[in-house]
Amino acid sequence: MSVLRPLDKQPGLNTATILLVGTEDALLQQLADAMLKEDCASELKIHLARSLPLPSDVNRPRIDLIMFVVNLHSKYSLQNVEESLRHVDATFFLGKVGFLAMGEGRLS
């Protein structure tokens, strides 16, 4: 298990790989399905993860964008994202990381 770096692997031709990280499996799957339905000139691949670090796998594709999904109703969700950020190289934050907050209202 290692830190994710944006230049670890060569980019694929006309391919983008997005990593969705969050504790809500159903929410991540819905988001992935909606993204895959959109018409895109390139091939879009989406991988889901509950947290980082990812297992070291030689066959894992290059990650082009990491999207952290935070459920505002879950304190654990925010803690999970905070802990996962430690496993992302600082250079990823130059346009390759996004945060999506889901839910509304106050934490109980």
PDB file of C-alpha atoms in Angstrom:
ATOM      1  CA  MET A   1       0.000   0.000   0.000  1.00  0.00           C
ATOM      2  CA  SER A   2       1.436   3.305  -1.025  1.00  0.00           C
ATOM      3  CA  VAL A   3       0.745   6.955  -1.610  1.00  0.00           C
ATOM      4  CA  LEU A   4      -1.143   7.706  -4.835  1.00  0.00           C
ATOM      5  CA  ARG A   5       0.942   9.845  -7.187  1.00  0.00           C
ATOM      6  CA  PRO A   6      -0.389  11.339 -10.436  1.00  0.00           C
ATOM      7  CA  LEU A   7       2.598  10.319 -12.570  1.00  0.00           C
ATOM      8  CA  ASP A   8       3.078   6.741 -11.328  1.00  0.00           C
ATOM      9  CA  LYS A   9       1.826   5.301 -14.613  1.00  0.00           C
ATOM     10  CA  GLN A  10       1.579   6.397 -18.218  1.00  0.00           C
ATOM     11  CA  PRO A  11      -1.786   7.809 -19.322  1.00  0.00           C
ATOM     12  CA  GLY A  12      -4.000   5.689 -21.539  1.00  0.00           C
ATOM     13  CA  LEU A  13      -4.974   6.934 -24.981  1.00  0.00           C
ATOM     14  CA  ASN A  14      -8.476   8.505 -24.849  1.00  0.00           C
ATOM     15  CA  THR A  15      -9.056   7.009 -21.407  1.00  0.00           C
ATOM     16  CA  ALA A  16      -9.774   8.668 -18.070  1.00  0.00           C
ATOM     17  CA  THR A  17      -9.963   6.828 -14.760  1.00  0.00           C
ATOM     18  CA  ILE A  18     -11.820   8.350 -11.818  1.00  0.00           C
ATOM     19  CA  LEU A  19     -11.532   7.063  -8.269  1.00  0.00           C
ATOM     20  CA  LEU A  20     -14.573   7.710  -6.052  1.00  0.00           C
ATOM     21  CA  VAL A  21     -13.750   7.451  -2.331  1.00  0.00           C
ATOM     22  CA  GLY A  22     -16.463   7.406   0.317  1.00  0.00           C
ATOM     23  CA  THR A  23     -18.194   5.347   2.972  1.00  0.00           C
ATOM     24  CA  GLU A  24     -21.630   5.249   1.306  1.00  0.00           C
ATOM     25  CA  ASP A  25     -21.458   2.367  -1.187  1.00  0.00           C
ATOM     26  CA  ALA A  26     -24.934   2.919  -2.658  1.00  0.00           C
ATOM     27  CA  LEU A  27     -24.288   6.637  -3.134  1.00  0.00           C
ATOM     28  CA  LEU A  28     -20.953   6.005  -4.850  1.00  0.00           C
ATOM     29  CA  GLN A  29     -22.550   3.455  -7.162  1.00  0.00           C
ATOM     30  CA  GLN A  30     -25.375   5.858  -8.098  1.00  0.00           C
ATOM     31  CA  LEU A  31     -22.851   8.591  -8.849  1.00  0.00           C
ATOM     32  CA  ALA A  32     -20.733   6.223 -10.941  1.00  0.00           C
ATOM     33  CA  ASP A  33     -23.770   5.019 -12.903  1.00  0.00           C
ATOM     34  CA  ALA A  34     -24.841   8.605 -13.618  1.00  0.00           C
ATOM     35  CA  MET A  35     -21.360   9.528 -14.811  1.00  0.00           C
ATOM     36  CA  LEU A  36     -21.144   6.513 -17.105  1.00  0.00           C
ATOM     37  CA  LYS A  37     -24.499   7.372 -18.728  1.00  0.00           C
ATOM     38  CA  GLU A  38     -23.143  10.700 -19.972  1.00  0.00           C
ATOM     39  CA  ASP A  39     -21.896  10.812 -23.545  1.00  0.00           C
ATOM     40  CA  CYS A  40     -18.131  11.225 -23.600  1.00  0.00           C
ATOM     41  CA  ALA A  41     -15.614  11.316 -26.449  1.00  0.00           C
ATOM     42  CA  SER A  42     -13.140   9.292 -24.373  1.00  0.00           C
ATOM     43  CA  GLU A  43     -13.508   6.045 -22.488  1.00  0.00           C
ATOM     44  CA  LEU A  44     -14.401   6.663 -18.850  1.00  0.00           C
ATOM     45  CA  LYS A  45     -13.477   4.151 -16.152  1.00  0.00           C
ATOM     46  CA  ILE A  46     -14.670   4.536 -12.578  1.00  0.00           C
ATOM     47  CA  HIS A  47     -13.321   2.722  -9.554  1.00  0.00           C
ATOM     48  CA  LEU A  48     -14.898   2.800  -6.095  1.00  0.00           C
ATOM     49  CA  ALA A  49     -13.057   2.663  -2.777  1.00  0.00           C
ATOM     50  CA  ARG A  50     -14.260   2.981   0.803  1.00  0.00           C
ATOM     51  CA  SER A  51     -10.936   4.476   1.901  1.00  0.00           C
ATOM     52  CA  LEU A  52      -7.287   4.907   1.007  1.00  0.00           C
ATOM     53  CA  PRO A  53      -4.644   3.536   0.734  1.00  0.00           C
ATOM     54  CA  LEU A  54      -5.436   1.217  -2.129  1.00  0.00           C
ATOM     55  CA  PRO A  55      -3.780  -2.194  -2.183  1.00  0.00           C
ATOM     56  CA  SER A  56      -0.566  -2.246  -4.199  1.00  0.00           C
ATOM     57  CA  ASP A  57      -1.550  -3.757  -7.535  1.00  0.00           C
ATOM     58  CA  VAL A  58       0.623  -3.674 -10.617  1.00  0.00           C
ATOM     59  CA  ASN A  59      -2.446  -4.000 -12.872  1.00  0.00           C
ATOM     60  CA  ARG A  60      -4.272  -1.009 -11.361  1.00  0.00           C
ATOM     61  CA  PRO A  61      -4.824   1.704 -13.989  1.00  0.00           C
ATOM     62  CA  ARG A  62      -3.501   5.215 -13.661  1.00  0.00           C
ATOM     63  CA  ILE A  63      -5.845   7.387 -11.573  1.00  0.00           C
ATOM     64  CA  ASP A  64      -6.604  10.678 -13.345  1.00  0.00           C
ATOM     65  CA  LEU A  65      -9.017  12.164 -10.800  1.00  0.00           C
ATOM     66  CA  ILE A  66      -9.858  11.381  -7.182  1.00  0.00           C
ATOM     67  CA  MET A  67     -13.289  12.447  -5.937  1.00  0.00           C
ATOM     68  CA  PHE A  68     -13.854  12.299  -2.187  1.00  0.00           C
ATOM     69  CA  VAL A  69     -17.561  12.002  -1.327  1.00  0.00           C
ATOM     70  CA  VAL A  70     -18.540  13.226   2.155  1.00  0.00           C
ATOM     71  CA  ASN A  71     -21.931  12.498   3.718  1.00  0.00           C
ATOM     72  CA  LEU A  72     -22.734  15.539   5.864  1.00  0.00           C
ATOM     73  CA  HIS A  73     -24.930  13.407   8.132  1.00  0.00           C
ATOM     74  CA  SER A  74     -22.077  11.080   9.074  1.00  0.00           C
ATOM     75  CA  LYS A  75     -19.144  12.115  11.251  1.00  0.00           C
ATOM     76  CA  TYR A  76     -17.405   8.885  10.261  1.00  0.00           C
ATOM     77  CA  SER A  77     -17.611   9.871   6.584  1.00  0.00           C
ATOM     78  CA  LEU A  78     -15.616  13.064   7.190  1.00  0.00           C
ATOM     79  CA  GLN A  79     -13.078  11.245   9.376  1.00  0.00           C
ATOM     80  CA  ASN A  80     -12.625   8.637   6.642  1.00  0.00           C
ATOM     81  CA  VAL A  81     -11.849  11.330   4.067  1.00  0.00           C
ATOM     82  CA  GLU A  82      -9.415  13.066   6.439  1.00  0.00           C
ATOM     83  CA  GLU A  83      -7.538   9.802   7.028  1.00  0.00           C
ATOM     84  CA  SER A  84      -7.548   8.937   3.318  1.00  0.00           C
ATOM     85  CA  LEU A  85      -6.009  12.297   2.376  1.00  0.00           C
ATOM     86  CA  ARG A  86      -2.767  11.218   4.049  1.00  0.00           C
ATOM     87  CA  HIS A  87      -2.323   8.650   1.270  1.00  0.00           C
ATOM     88  CA  VAL A  88      -2.510  11.127  -1.603  1.00  0.00           C
ATOM     89  CA  ASP A  89       0.614  12.853  -2.888  1.00  0.00           C
ATOM     90  CA  ALA A  90       0.512  16.665  -2.657  1.00  0.00           C
ATOM     91  CA  THR A  91       0.930  17.056  -6.435  1.00  0.00           C
ATOM     92  CA  PHE A  92      -2.463  15.369  -6.936  1.00  0.00           C
ATOM     93  CA  PHE A  93      -4.123  18.480  -5.501  1.00  0.00           C
ATOM     94  CA  LEU A  94      -3.234  20.524  -8.575  1.00  0.00           C
ATOM     95  CA  GLY A  95      -6.522  19.958 -10.396  1.00  0.00           C
ATOM     96  CA  LYS A  96      -6.791  16.198  -9.834  1.00  0.00           C
ATOM     97  CA  VAL A  97      -8.746  16.023  -6.560  1.00  0.00           C
ATOM     98  CA  GLY A  98     -12.321  17.053  -5.856  1.00  0.00           C
ATOM     99  CA  PHE A  99     -14.637  16.968  -2.870  1.00  0.00           C
ATOM    100  CA  LEU A 100     -18.370  16.337  -3.079  1.00  0.00           C
ATOM    101  CA  ALA A 101     -20.525  16.969   0.000  1.00  0.00           C
ATOM    102  CA  MET A 102     -23.823  15.077   0.023  1.00  0.00           C
ATOM    103  CA  GLY A 103     -26.795  15.690   2.307  1.00  0.00           C
ATOM    104  CA  GLU A 104     -27.974  18.813   4.032  1.00  0.00           C
ATOM    105  CA  GLY A 105     -28.787  19.969   7.495  1.00  0.00           C
ATOM    106  CA  ARG A 106     -26.840  19.805  10.722  1.00  0.00           C
ATOM    107  CA  LEU A 107     -24.876  16.975  12.265  1.00  0.00           C
ATOM    108  CA  SER A 108     -26.537  15.497  15.306  1.00  0.00           C
TER     109      SER A 108
END
